[in-house]
Amino acid sequence: METTIQRSPGMGATIKDGLTTFRVWAPNAEKVFVIGDFNDWNRTDFELEHEEAGYWSGVTDLAKPRQEYKYLIHYQGQELERNDPYAFEVTNSNGNSIIRDLDFDWEGDDFVMPPWNTLVIYELHVGTFNRKDPGKVGTFADVIEKLPYLADLGINCIELLPVAEFAGGISWGYNPAHPFAIEQDYGGPEGLASLVREAHKHGIAIIMDVVYNHFGPSDVDLWQFDGWSENGKGGIYFYNDHRSQTPWGDTRPDYGRQEVRQYLRDNALMWIEKYHCDGLRLDATSYIRFEGGGLGEDVAIEEGNQMMREINTELQEKYPHVLTIAEDLKGHPFITDPVSAGGVGYGSQWDMHFVHPVREVLTDTHDDSRDIQKIVDALTYSYSGDVFRRIIYTESHDEVANGKARVPEEIQPGDAESGFAKKRAILGLVLVLTAPGIPMIFQGQEFIEDEYFQDTEPLDWDKYNKHRGIFRLVSDLVKLRTGASPGTDGLRGQDIEIIHFNPETKILAYSRTAMEQPVMVILNFSAVDHLDYMIGIDDGLDWKLRVNTVWKGYDDHFSDLEVSEPEIEEQMTDQRALSGKFNIPAYAALIHTL
C-alpha cells in the first residue's frame, strides 16, 4: 500500500490530492506503523520509513478524512499505541486520532483585530458561560448564541479559557491532553471555527488561552511517547530530571529540545493560521522560565525564554496585528520588552501591580484604612514604556476561584447585592475601564455575578435580568473605552495625570489626556456624600458629565444626590487657579468629557 509518490511536508496526517501522508517524531522507536479504520487496524500492514533526526513517514491512498487511526510504536519488545501528537481531532481524550484537514468555509473572513489601545477583553469559559442543559457542558454554539449580547455590551475581544482536548468534559481547560485537538464536548474543530467566524462578523476578536508550561497530566499520549524515558519521567517531550516538576503535574515540556520547541511553535501558529484567532494568552509563563515559577530564590530555564521569544518573533513578523499576552504575574518588564532589547517580546502581560492593590482597596471593610495611594500607584504603573503592555482587571478565572470570590462578594460576604457591595465593585470596573492599559472583565461581572467560578456551575443569567441597569452602566463604560461613544480619545492614549488626591476624604481624580478629547474621572472611596467639593481644573475646560455610576437609572437603590456639571470658581485648588465645584455621592465615580 506504500507508494513512491512524493510525501507531503508537515507533521501528523496531511491530506493532499487523495493521499494521506503520516509523519511522526519518535527518535527511539525501532519501527513505527499506522493502524486505523483504513486498514482494519492491521498492526503490520502500513510501516513508516525512517527519516533523519528521528522522524518517520509514509503515504497511502487508502486513508481518508474522518477515519480513526493511531501510531503503533515498537520499542524494546513493547508495542505502544499512541495518538498522533499533531491530531487536529480525537474521538475523546482517551480515544483515537481522526484524520482531517481544517478546511473550513470562512465566508470571506478578513477580520483584523482592532488596535490594542481600543480593546476591551471579555474572558469567558465555554463550558459554563451559556450552559443551558444541566446534563451537558456549554458549547461553542451556545457562545455564538450570546454574541449579540456581547456586541450590545460593547466588548470587541473575547478571551477563551483553553479549549484544547482535555480529560473528561468538565474542566477549566488547563489540563491539555491533546494540544492540537479541540474539545469534543464543546463542539470540536467545526464548532470553534464557527465561533471565530461569527464573532468576527460581530466585530469581536478572539484570543485563545494556551498552556505550554505543562501537559495533562492525565490522558497524555505524549508521556513516554516512543518508549524511552529516564528516571521514570515522561520521555522525549518532557524534562527527565527535576525540571519536569510543576504544581500541575510532572509534565513540563523539555524546551531544550528543538523538536519540542517546534511542536509548541506549530501549535501557536495553528490557532492563528487554521482557526483565525487574533491572539494568544500563554498560561503561567513564569513556570516556563523558572523551575519554581519565579518564587524566591529560583533557577531560570533560559531555553523556556528561547521558546517564547521564537514564538513571539515569528508571530510579530508574520502577523503584526496578533496580540500575545503573558500570564506571568511577576511584574517584570522583561516579559514585554522587545526581543531586540533582550526581553521575551510579549505584546502585553497580566498586571499584578493593578489587580492585587485595587482589590485590596475595594474590599477593605473600613473607609478610614482605605489606602488610595495604592490606587494611584496602580493607575500610573506601566511596562516597557507603553501603558498597553499590561492587561488590567479586578476579576479573572483565577481571582474569583481557589478560595477567592467575586469582588462584590468579597466586599460584603453573603450580601453581594447590597448597595455598598455593588457601588464599590463598580468603582473597580471604572478603574479597569478608564485606567491606562488593556481592560479585561470576566463573564458575568457586567451584571454583578457573585458566585465564585466553578467549572461545574453555569453562569447565573437570572442575575442579568435582575441587574439590567448595571449591565447598562457597564455597557456605557465599555463604549466610552472603545470609542463607540465619541469624545473619549483620552482613554486610548498613553497619558494619565493625577489631578486631585485626598487621603482624608478618599477622593481621587485623574485625567486621561489626548489631543482635544481628555477624560476626567472622579472617584469617591468613602461612604460620605460630598457637596460642593472643590477640584482644581485648567482654564478653558468646560467639563460635561457623561457617567454618574450611582445614578438611580442604573439601580433603584443608588443615590438621590443631584449631580451635574461643575460650577467654576476662581479659587486655587490642586495648584490650579480655577476650581470646579462638584457634588460627589458616596462610592460614586463621575466621568466627564469636554
CSV table of C-alpha atoms in Angstrom, one decimal, residues 49-462:
chain,number,residue,atom,x,y,z
A,49,GLU,CA,10.0,4.7,6.8
A,50,HIS,CA,12.7,6.2,9.0
A,51,GLU,CA,13.8,9.8,8.1
A,52,GLU,CA,16.6,11.9,9.5
A,53,ALA,CA,16.6,13.1,13.2
A,54,GLY,CA,14.2,10.5,14.5
A,55,TYR,CA,11.3,11.3,12.2
A,56,TRP,CA,9.2,8.6,10.4
A,57,SER,CA,6.8,9.0,7.5
A,58,GLY,CA,4.7,7.2,4.9
A,59,VAL,CA,2.0,7.9,2.4
A,60,THR,CA,-1.2,6.0,1.4
A,61,ASP,CA,-4.2,6.4,-0.8
A,62,LEU,CA,-6.4,4.3,1.5
A,63,ALA,CA,-6.6,6.6,4.5
A,64,LYS,CA,-9.5,9.1,4.1
A,65,PRO,CA,-10.8,12.1,6.1
A,66,ARG,CA,-12.8,11.3,9.3
A,67,GLN,CA,-11.2,7.9,9.7
A,68,GLU,CA,-9.7,7.0,13.0
A,69,TYR,CA,-6.1,6.0,13.5
A,70,LYS,CA,-3.1,5.6,15.9
A,71,TYR,CA,0.6,5.1,15.7
A,72,LEU,CA,2.0,1.7,16.7
A,73,ILE,CA,5.5,2.2,18.0
A,74,HIS,CA,7.9,-0.7,18.6
A,75,TYR,CA,10.4,-0.2,21.4
A,76,GLN,CA,12.4,-2.9,23.2
A,77,GLY,CA,9.8,-5.6,22.8
A,78,GLN,CA,6.9,-3.3,23.5
A,79,GLU,CA,4.1,-2.3,21.1
A,80,LEU,CA,2.9,1.1,22.1
A,81,GLU,CA,-0.4,2.5,20.7
A,82,ARG,CA,-0.1,6.3,20.6
A,83,ASN,CA,-2.4,9.1,19.4
A,84,ASP,CA,-0.9,11.5,16.9
A,85,PRO,CA,0.7,14.5,18.8
A,86,TYR,CA,-0.5,16.6,15.9
A,87,ALA,CA,-4.0,15.2,15.6
A,88,PHE,CA,-6.5,18.1,14.9
A,89,GLU,CA,-9.3,16.0,16.4
A,90,VAL,CA,-9.6,13.0,18.6
A,91,THR,CA,-12.7,10.9,19.4
A,92,ASN,CA,-12.2,11.8,23.1
A,93,SER,CA,-9.2,12.5,25.3
A,94,ASN,CA,-8.7,8.7,25.8
A,95,GLY,CA,-9.8,7.6,22.3
A,96,ASN,CA,-8.4,7.7,18.8
A,97,SER,CA,-7.0,10.3,16.5
A,98,ILE,CA,-9.1,11.4,13.5
A,99,ILE,CA,-7.7,12.1,10.0
A,100,ARG,CA,-8.9,15.5,8.9
A,101,ASP,CA,-7.9,18.8,7.5
A,102,LEU,CA,-9.1,22.2,8.8
A,103,ASP,CA,-10.5,23.5,5.5
A,104,PHE,CA,-13.4,25.5,6.9
A,105,ASP,CA,-15.7,27.8,5.0
A,106,TRP,CA,-14.6,31.1,6.4
A,107,GLU,CA,-17.2,33.0,4.2
A,108,GLY,CA,-14.6,35.6,3.2
A,109,ASP,CA,-13.5,36.3,6.8
A,110,ASP,CA,-10.8,39.0,6.6
A,111,PHE,CA,-11.2,40.4,10.1
A,112,VAL,CA,-8.3,42.3,11.7
A,113,MET,CA,-8.1,42.8,15.4
A,114,PRO,CA,-8.8,46.4,16.4
A,115,PRO,CA,-5.9,48.5,17.6
A,116,TRP,CA,-4.7,47.3,21.0
A,117,ASN,CA,-5.4,50.6,22.6
A,118,THR,CA,-9.1,50.2,21.8
A,119,LEU,CA,-9.6,46.7,23.1
A,120,VAL,CA,-11.9,45.6,25.9
A,121,ILE,CA,-11.4,41.9,26.6
A,122,TYR,CA,-14.2,39.6,27.9
A,123,GLU,CA,-12.8,36.4,29.4
A,124,LEU,CA,-15.2,33.5,29.3
A,125,HIS,CA,-15.3,29.8,29.9
A,126,VAL,CA,-17.1,27.9,27.1
A,127,GLY,CA,-18.4,25.1,29.4
A,128,THR,CA,-20.2,27.5,31.8
A,129,PHE,CA,-20.8,30.8,30.0
A,130,ASN,CA,-24.2,29.9,28.4
A,131,ARG,CA,-24.7,26.3,29.7
A,132,LYS,CA,-28.4,25.6,29.4
A,133,ASP,CA,-28.6,21.8,29.9
A,134,PRO,CA,-27.7,20.6,33.4
A,135,GLY,CA,-26.5,17.3,31.9
A,136,LYS,CA,-24.2,18.9,29.3
A,137,VAL,CA,-21.4,21.5,29.3
A,138,GLY,CA,-21.8,24.7,27.3
A,139,THR,CA,-20.6,24.6,23.7
A,140,PHE,CA,-19.2,26.9,21.1
A,141,ALA,CA,-22.7,27.1,19.6
A,142,ASP,CA,-24.0,28.4,23.0
A,143,VAL,CA,-21.4,31.1,22.9
A,144,ILE,CA,-22.4,32.1,19.4
A,145,GLU,CA,-26.0,32.5,20.6
A,146,LYS,CA,-24.8,35.2,23.0
A,147,LEU,CA,-22.6,37.1,20.5
A,148,PRO,CA,-25.4,39.8,20.0
A,149,TYR,CA,-25.5,40.2,23.8
A,150,LEU,CA,-21.7,40.7,23.9
A,151,ALA,CA,-21.8,43.1,21.0
A,152,ASP,CA,-24.6,45.1,22.8
A,153,LEU,CA,-22.3,45.2,25.9
A,154,GLY,CA,-19.7,46.8,23.6
A,155,ILE,CA,-16.8,44.4,24.0
A,156,ASN,CA,-14.6,43.9,21.0
A,157,CYS,CA,-12.5,40.9,22.1
A,158,ILE,CA,-13.2,37.6,23.8
A,159,GLU,CA,-10.5,35.6,25.6
A,160,LEU,CA,-11.5,31.9,25.7
A,161,LEU,CA,-10.2,29.7,28.6
A,162,PRO,CA,-8.4,26.8,27.0
A,163,VAL,CA,-10.3,24.6,24.5
A,164,ALA,CA,-7.6,22.0,23.6
A,165,GLU,CA,-8.9,18.5,24.3
A,166,PHE,CA,-8.7,17.7,28.0
A,167,ALA,CA,-9.6,14.7,30.2
A,168,GLY,CA,-13.3,14.4,30.7
A,169,GLY,CA,-15.8,17.1,29.7
A,170,ILE,CA,-15.7,19.4,32.8
A,171,SER,CA,-12.6,21.4,33.3
A,172,TRP,CA,-11.2,24.9,33.4
A,173,GLY,CA,-9.1,23.6,30.4
A,174,TYR,CA,-5.7,24.0,32.0
A,175,ASN,CA,-5.0,20.2,31.7
A,176,PRO,CA,-4.5,19.8,27.9
A,177,ALA,CA,-4.2,16.2,26.9
A,178,HIS,CA,-4.1,16.7,23.1
A,179,PRO,CA,-2.8,20.3,22.4
A,180,PHE,CA,-3.8,20.3,18.7
A,181,ALA,CA,-7.2,18.8,19.1
A,182,ILE,CA,-10.4,20.8,20.1
A,183,GLU,CA,-12.5,19.7,23.0
A,184,GLN,CA,-15.2,17.4,21.5
A,185,ASP,CA,-17.8,18.3,24.2
A,186,TYR,CA,-17.5,21.9,23.2
A,187,GLY,CA,-18.2,21.2,19.6
A,188,GLY,CA,-14.8,20.1,18.1
A,189,PRO,CA,-12.9,21.9,15.3
A,190,GLU,CA,-16.1,22.9,13.4
A,191,GLY,CA,-17.6,24.4,16.5
A,192,LEU,CA,-14.5,26.5,17.2
A,193,ALA,CA,-14.2,27.7,13.7
A,194,SER,CA,-17.8,28.7,13.6
A,195,LEU,CA,-17.4,30.7,16.8
A,196,VAL,CA,-14.4,32.6,15.5
A,197,ARG,CA,-16.1,33.3,12.2
A,198,GLU,CA,-19.3,34.5,13.8
A,199,ALA,CA,-17.5,36.6,16.4
A,200,HIS,CA,-15.6,38.3,13.6
A,201,LYS,CA,-18.9,39.2,11.9
A,202,HIS,CA,-19.9,40.9,15.1
A,203,GLY,CA,-16.6,42.9,15.2
A,204,ILE,CA,-15.3,40.7,18.1
A,205,ALA,CA,-11.7,39.4,18.1
A,206,ILE,CA,-10.8,36.0,19.7
A,207,ILE,CA,-7.8,35.4,21.9
A,208,MET,CA,-7.0,31.8,22.7
A,209,ASP,CA,-5.7,30.7,26.1
A,210,VAL,CA,-2.9,28.1,25.6
A,211,VAL,CA,-1.0,26.0,28.1
A,212,TYR,CA,2.7,25.4,27.4
A,213,ASN,CA,4.0,25.2,31.0
A,214,HIS,CA,2.8,21.6,31.4
A,215,PHE,CA,0.6,19.0,29.7
A,216,GLY,CA,-2.2,16.9,31.2
A,217,PRO,CA,-1.2,15.3,33.5
A,218,SER,CA,-3.9,12.7,32.6
A,219,ASP,CA,-4.8,11.1,29.2
A,220,VAL,CA,-1.5,12.3,27.8
A,221,ASP,CA,-0.2,10.1,25.0
A,222,LEU,CA,2.9,12.3,24.8
A,223,TRP,CA,4.1,10.6,28.0
A,224,GLN,CA,6.9,8.2,27.2
A,225,PHE,CA,5.7,8.6,23.6
A,226,ASP,CA,8.3,6.3,21.9
A,227,GLY,CA,9.0,4.2,24.9
A,228,TRP,CA,12.2,5.9,26.1
A,229,SER,CA,12.5,7.8,29.4
A,230,GLU,CA,14.9,8.4,32.2
A,231,ASN,CA,14.2,8.4,36.0
A,232,GLY,CA,10.7,7.2,35.4
A,233,LYS,CA,9.8,10.5,33.8
A,234,GLY,CA,8.0,11.5,30.7
A,235,GLY,CA,10.3,10.7,27.8
A,236,ILE,CA,11.1,12.8,24.7
A,237,TYR,CA,8.5,15.5,25.1
A,238,PHE,CA,9.4,16.3,28.8
A,239,TYR,CA,12.3,17.0,31.0
A,240,ASN,CA,13.5,13.8,32.5
A,241,ASP,CA,15.0,15.3,35.7
A,242,HIS,CA,13.8,17.6,38.5
A,243,ARG,CA,12.8,20.3,35.9
A,244,SER,CA,9.8,18.2,34.9
A,245,GLN,CA,8.0,19.1,38.2
A,246,THR,CA,5.2,21.7,38.1
A,247,PRO,CA,2.3,22.4,40.5
A,248,TRP,CA,0.0,20.7,38.0
A,249,GLY,CA,1.9,17.5,37.2
A,250,ASP,CA,5.4,16.1,36.4
A,251,THR,CA,5.0,17.1,32.8
A,252,ARG,CA,6.9,20.3,32.0
A,253,PRO,CA,7.9,20.2,28.3
A,254,ASP,CA,11.6,19.9,27.5
A,255,TYR,CA,12.2,23.3,26.0
A,256,GLY,CA,15.9,22.4,25.5
A,257,ARG,CA,14.8,20.0,22.6
A,258,GLN,CA,14.4,21.8,19.3
A,259,GLU,CA,11.7,19.4,18.3
A,260,VAL,CA,9.7,20.2,21.4
A,261,ARG,CA,10.0,23.9,20.9
A,262,GLN,CA,9.0,23.3,17.2
A,263,TYR,CA,5.9,21.4,18.5
A,264,LEU,CA,4.8,24.3,20.6
A,265,ARG,CA,5.6,26.8,17.9
A,266,ASP,CA,3.5,24.8,15.4
A,267,ASN,CA,0.7,24.8,18.0
A,268,ALA,CA,0.8,28.5,18.4
A,269,LEU,CA,0.6,29.1,14.7
A,270,MET,CA,-2.3,26.6,14.3
A,271,TRP,CA,-4.6,28.9,16.4
A,272,ILE,CA,-3.7,31.9,14.2
A,273,GLU,CA,-3.5,30.3,10.8
A,274,LYS,CA,-6.0,27.4,10.9
A,275,TYR,CA,-8.6,29.0,13.3
A,276,HIS,CA,-8.2,32.7,12.5
A,277,CYS,CA,-7.7,33.6,16.2
A,278,ASP,CA,-6.4,37.1,16.8
A,279,GLY,CA,-4.2,36.5,19.8
A,280,LEU,CA,-2.8,34.1,22.3
A,281,ARG,CA,-2.6,34.2,26.1
A,282,LEU,CA,0.1,31.9,27.4
A,283,ASP,CA,-0.8,30.5,30.8
A,284,ALA,CA,1.6,30.7,33.8
A,285,THR,CA,4.7,31.8,31.8
A,286,SER,CA,6.7,32.1,35.0
A,287,TYR,CA,6.7,28.3,35.1
A,288,ILE,CA,8.1,28.2,31.5
A,289,ARG,CA,11.0,30.5,32.5
A,290,PHE,CA,11.7,29.4,36.1
A,291,GLU,CA,11.9,25.9,37.7
A,292,GLY,CA,9.8,27.0,40.6
A,293,GLY,CA,7.7,29.7,38.9
A,294,GLY,CA,9.9,32.5,40.0
A,295,LEU,CA,9.2,32.3,43.7
A,296,GLY,CA,12.0,33.3,45.9
A,297,GLU,CA,15.5,32.0,45.0
A,298,ASP,CA,14.7,30.2,41.8
A,299,VAL,CA,16.6,28.7,38.9
A,300,ALA,CA,15.9,30.1,35.5
A,301,ILE,CA,15.1,28.0,32.5
A,302,GLU,CA,16.7,30.0,29.7
A,303,GLU,CA,15.6,27.6,27.0
A,304,GLY,CA,12.0,28.4,28.0
A,305,ASN,CA,12.6,32.0,27.3
A,306,GLN,CA,14.1,31.0,24.0
A,307,MET,CA,10.9,29.1,23.1
A,308,MET,CA,8.7,32.1,23.9
A,309,ARG,CA,11.0,34.5,22.0
A,310,GLU,CA,10.8,32.3,19.0
A,311,ILE,CA,7.0,32.2,19.1
A,312,ASN,CA,6.7,35.9,19.7
A,313,THR,CA,9.2,36.9,17.0
A,314,GLU,CA,7.6,34.7,14.3
A,315,LEU,CA,4.1,35.9,15.1
A,316,GLN,CA,5.1,39.5,15.1
A,317,GLU,CA,6.9,39.2,11.8
A,318,LYS,CA,4.1,37.3,10.1
A,319,TYR,CA,1.0,38.7,11.8
A,320,PRO,CA,1.7,42.1,13.4
A,321,HIS,CA,-1.9,42.6,14.5
A,322,VAL,CA,-1.8,39.4,16.6
A,323,LEU,CA,-1.6,40.1,20.4
A,324,THR,CA,0.4,37.7,22.6
A,325,ILE,CA,-0.3,38.0,26.3
A,326,ALA,CA,1.7,36.5,29.2
A,327,GLU,CA,0.1,35.5,32.4
A,328,ASP,CA,3.4,35.9,34.3
A,329,LEU,CA,2.3,37.9,37.3
A,330,LYS,CA,5.8,38.6,38.5
A,331,GLY,CA,5.8,42.3,37.5
A,332,HIS,CA,8.8,42.0,35.2
A,333,PRO,CA,9.2,44.4,32.3
A,334,PHE,CA,11.5,41.8,30.8
A,335,ILE,CA,8.3,39.9,29.7
A,336,THR,CA,7.1,42.7,27.4
A,337,ASP,CA,10.5,44.2,26.5
A,338,PRO,CA,11.3,43.6,22.8
A,339,VAL,CA,13.4,40.6,21.9
A,340,SER,CA,15.9,43.0,20.3
A,341,ALA,CA,16.4,44.6,23.8
A,342,GLY,CA,16.8,41.2,25.5
A,343,GLY,CA,13.2,40.8,26.5
A,344,VAL,CA,10.7,38.0,25.8
A,345,GLY,CA,8.7,40.1,23.4
A,346,TYR,CA,5.1,39.7,24.5
A,347,GLY,CA,2.6,42.3,23.4
A,348,SER,CA,1.2,42.6,26.9
A,349,GLN,CA,1.0,40.9,30.3
A,350,TRP,CA,-1.5,40.4,33.1
A,351,ASP,CA,-0.6,43.1,35.7
A,352,MET,CA,-0.2,42.1,39.3
A,353,HIS,CA,0.6,45.7,40.1
A,354,PHE,CA,-3.1,46.6,39.3
A,355,VAL,CA,-5.3,43.7,40.3
A,356,HIS,CA,-4.0,43.0,43.8
A,357,PRO,CA,-3.8,46.5,45.2
A,358,VAL,CA,-7.1,47.5,43.6
A,359,ARG,CA,-9.0,44.5,45.0
A,360,GLU,CA,-7.3,45.2,48.4
A,361,VAL,CA,-8.6,48.8,48.5
A,362,LEU,CA,-12.1,47.8,47.3
A,363,THR,CA,-12.5,45.0,49.8
A,364,ASP,CA,-11.2,46.9,52.8
A,365,THR,CA,-14.1,46.9,55.3
A,366,HIS,CA,-13.2,50.4,56.7
A,367,ASP,CA,-13.1,53.6,54.9
A,368,ASP,CA,-10.6,55.0,57.3
A,369,SER,CA,-8.0,52.5,56.4
A,370,ARG,CA,-8.7,52.5,52.7
A,371,ASP,CA,-5.3,53.4,51.1
A,372,ILE,CA,-6.0,55.3,47.9
A,373,GLN,CA,-2.3,55.8,47.4
A,374,LYS,CA,-2.3,52.2,46.2
A,375,ILE,CA,-4.9,53.2,43.6
A,376,VAL,CA,-2.6,56.0,42.4
A,377,ASP,CA,0.3,53.5,42.2
A,378,ALA,CA,-1.9,51.1,40.2
A,379,LEU,CA,-3.1,53.7,37.8
A,380,THR,CA,0.4,55.0,37.0
A,381,TYR,CA,2.3,51.7,36.6
A,382,SER,CA,3.4,50.6,33.1
A,383,TYR,CA,5.7,48.1,31.5
A,384,SER,CA,8.3,48.6,28.7
A,385,GLY,CA,7.5,52.2,28.1
A,386,ASP,CA,3.9,51.5,26.9
A,387,VAL,CA,0.8,51.6,29.0
A,388,PHE,CA,-0.9,49.0,26.8
A,389,ARG,CA,1.8,46.4,27.7
A,390,ARG,CA,-0.4,45.5,30.6
A,391,ILE,CA,-3.8,43.8,31.0
A,392,ILE,CA,-5.8,45.3,33.9
A,393,TYR,CA,-8.7,43.7,35.7
A,394,THR,CA,-10.3,43.1,39.0
A,395,GLU,CA,-11.8,39.7,38.1
A,396,SER,CA,-10.4,36.7,36.2
A,397,HIS,CA,-10.9,33.0,36.4
A,398,ASP,CA,-8.1,32.9,39.0
A,399,GLU,CA,-9.2,35.9,41.0
A,400,VAL,CA,-12.7,34.5,41.6
A,401,ALA,CA,-11.9,30.9,42.5
A,402,ASN,CA,-9.5,28.9,44.5
A,403,GLY,CA,-10.8,30.3,47.8
A,404,LYS,CA,-11.4,33.8,46.4
A,405,ALA,CA,-14.8,35.2,45.3
A,406,ARG,CA,-16.2,37.8,43.1
A,407,VAL,CA,-15.5,41.4,44.1
A,408,PRO,CA,-19.0,42.2,45.5
A,409,GLU,CA,-19.0,39.0,47.5
A,410,GLU,CA,-15.5,39.8,48.9
A,411,ILE,CA,-16.7,43.3,49.8
A,412,GLN,CA,-19.8,42.1,51.7
A,413,PRO,CA,-19.8,38.3,52.1
A,414,GLY,CA,-23.3,36.9,52.0
A,415,ASP,CA,-24.8,40.2,50.8
A,416,ALA,CA,-23.1,40.9,47.4
A,417,GLU,CA,-26.2,42.7,46.1
A,418,SER,CA,-26.1,45.3,48.8
A,419,GLY,CA,-25.6,48.9,47.8
A,420,PHE,CA,-22.2,49.0,49.4
A,421,ALA,CA,-21.0,45.9,47.5
A,422,LYS,CA,-22.4,47.0,44.1
A,423,LYS,CA,-21.1,50.5,44.3
A,424,ARG,CA,-17.6,49.6,45.3
A,425,ALA,CA,-17.4,46.7,42.8
A,426,ILE,CA,-18.4,49.3,40.1
A,427,LEU,CA,-15.6,51.6,41.3
A,428,GLY,CA,-13.3,48.7,40.4
A,429,LEU,CA,-14.9,48.4,36.9
A,430,VAL,CA,-14.5,52.1,36.4
A,431,LEU,CA,-10.8,51.9,37.2
A,432,VAL,CA,-10.4,49.0,34.8
A,433,LEU,CA,-12.2,50.7,32.0
A,434,THR,CA,-10.6,54.2,32.4
A,435,ALA,CA,-7.0,53.4,33.6
A,436,PRO,CA,-4.1,53.2,31.2
A,437,GLY,CA,-3.8,49.6,30.0
A,438,ILE,CA,-5.9,47.0,28.1
A,439,PRO,CA,-9.0,46.3,30.2
A,440,MET,CA,-10.4,42.9,30.8
A,441,ILE,CA,-13.6,41.8,32.6
A,442,PHE,CA,-14.7,38.2,33.5
A,443,GLN,CA,-18.0,36.6,32.4
A,444,GLY,CA,-20.9,37.9,34.5
A,445,GLN,CA,-19.0,40.8,36.0
A,446,GLU,CA,-21.2,43.1,34.0
A,447,PHE,CA,-24.3,42.1,36.0
A,448,ILE,CA,-22.7,41.6,39.4
A,449,GLU,CA,-22.4,37.9,39.3
A,450,ASP,CA,-21.4,37.0,42.9
A,451,GLU,CA,-20.8,33.3,42.8
A,452,TYR,CA,-17.2,32.1,42.7
A,453,PHE,CA,-16.1,30.5,39.5
A,454,GLN,CA,-16.7,26.7,39.2
A,455,ASP,CA,-16.4,24.6,36.0
A,456,THR,CA,-19.4,22.6,37.2
A,457,GLU,CA,-21.8,25.6,37.7
A,458,PRO,CA,-23.3,27.7,34.8
A,459,LEU,CA,-23.2,31.5,34.8
A,460,ASP,CA,-26.4,32.7,36.5
A,461,TRP,CA,-28.2,34.6,33.8
A,462,ASP,CA,-31.1,35.3,36.1
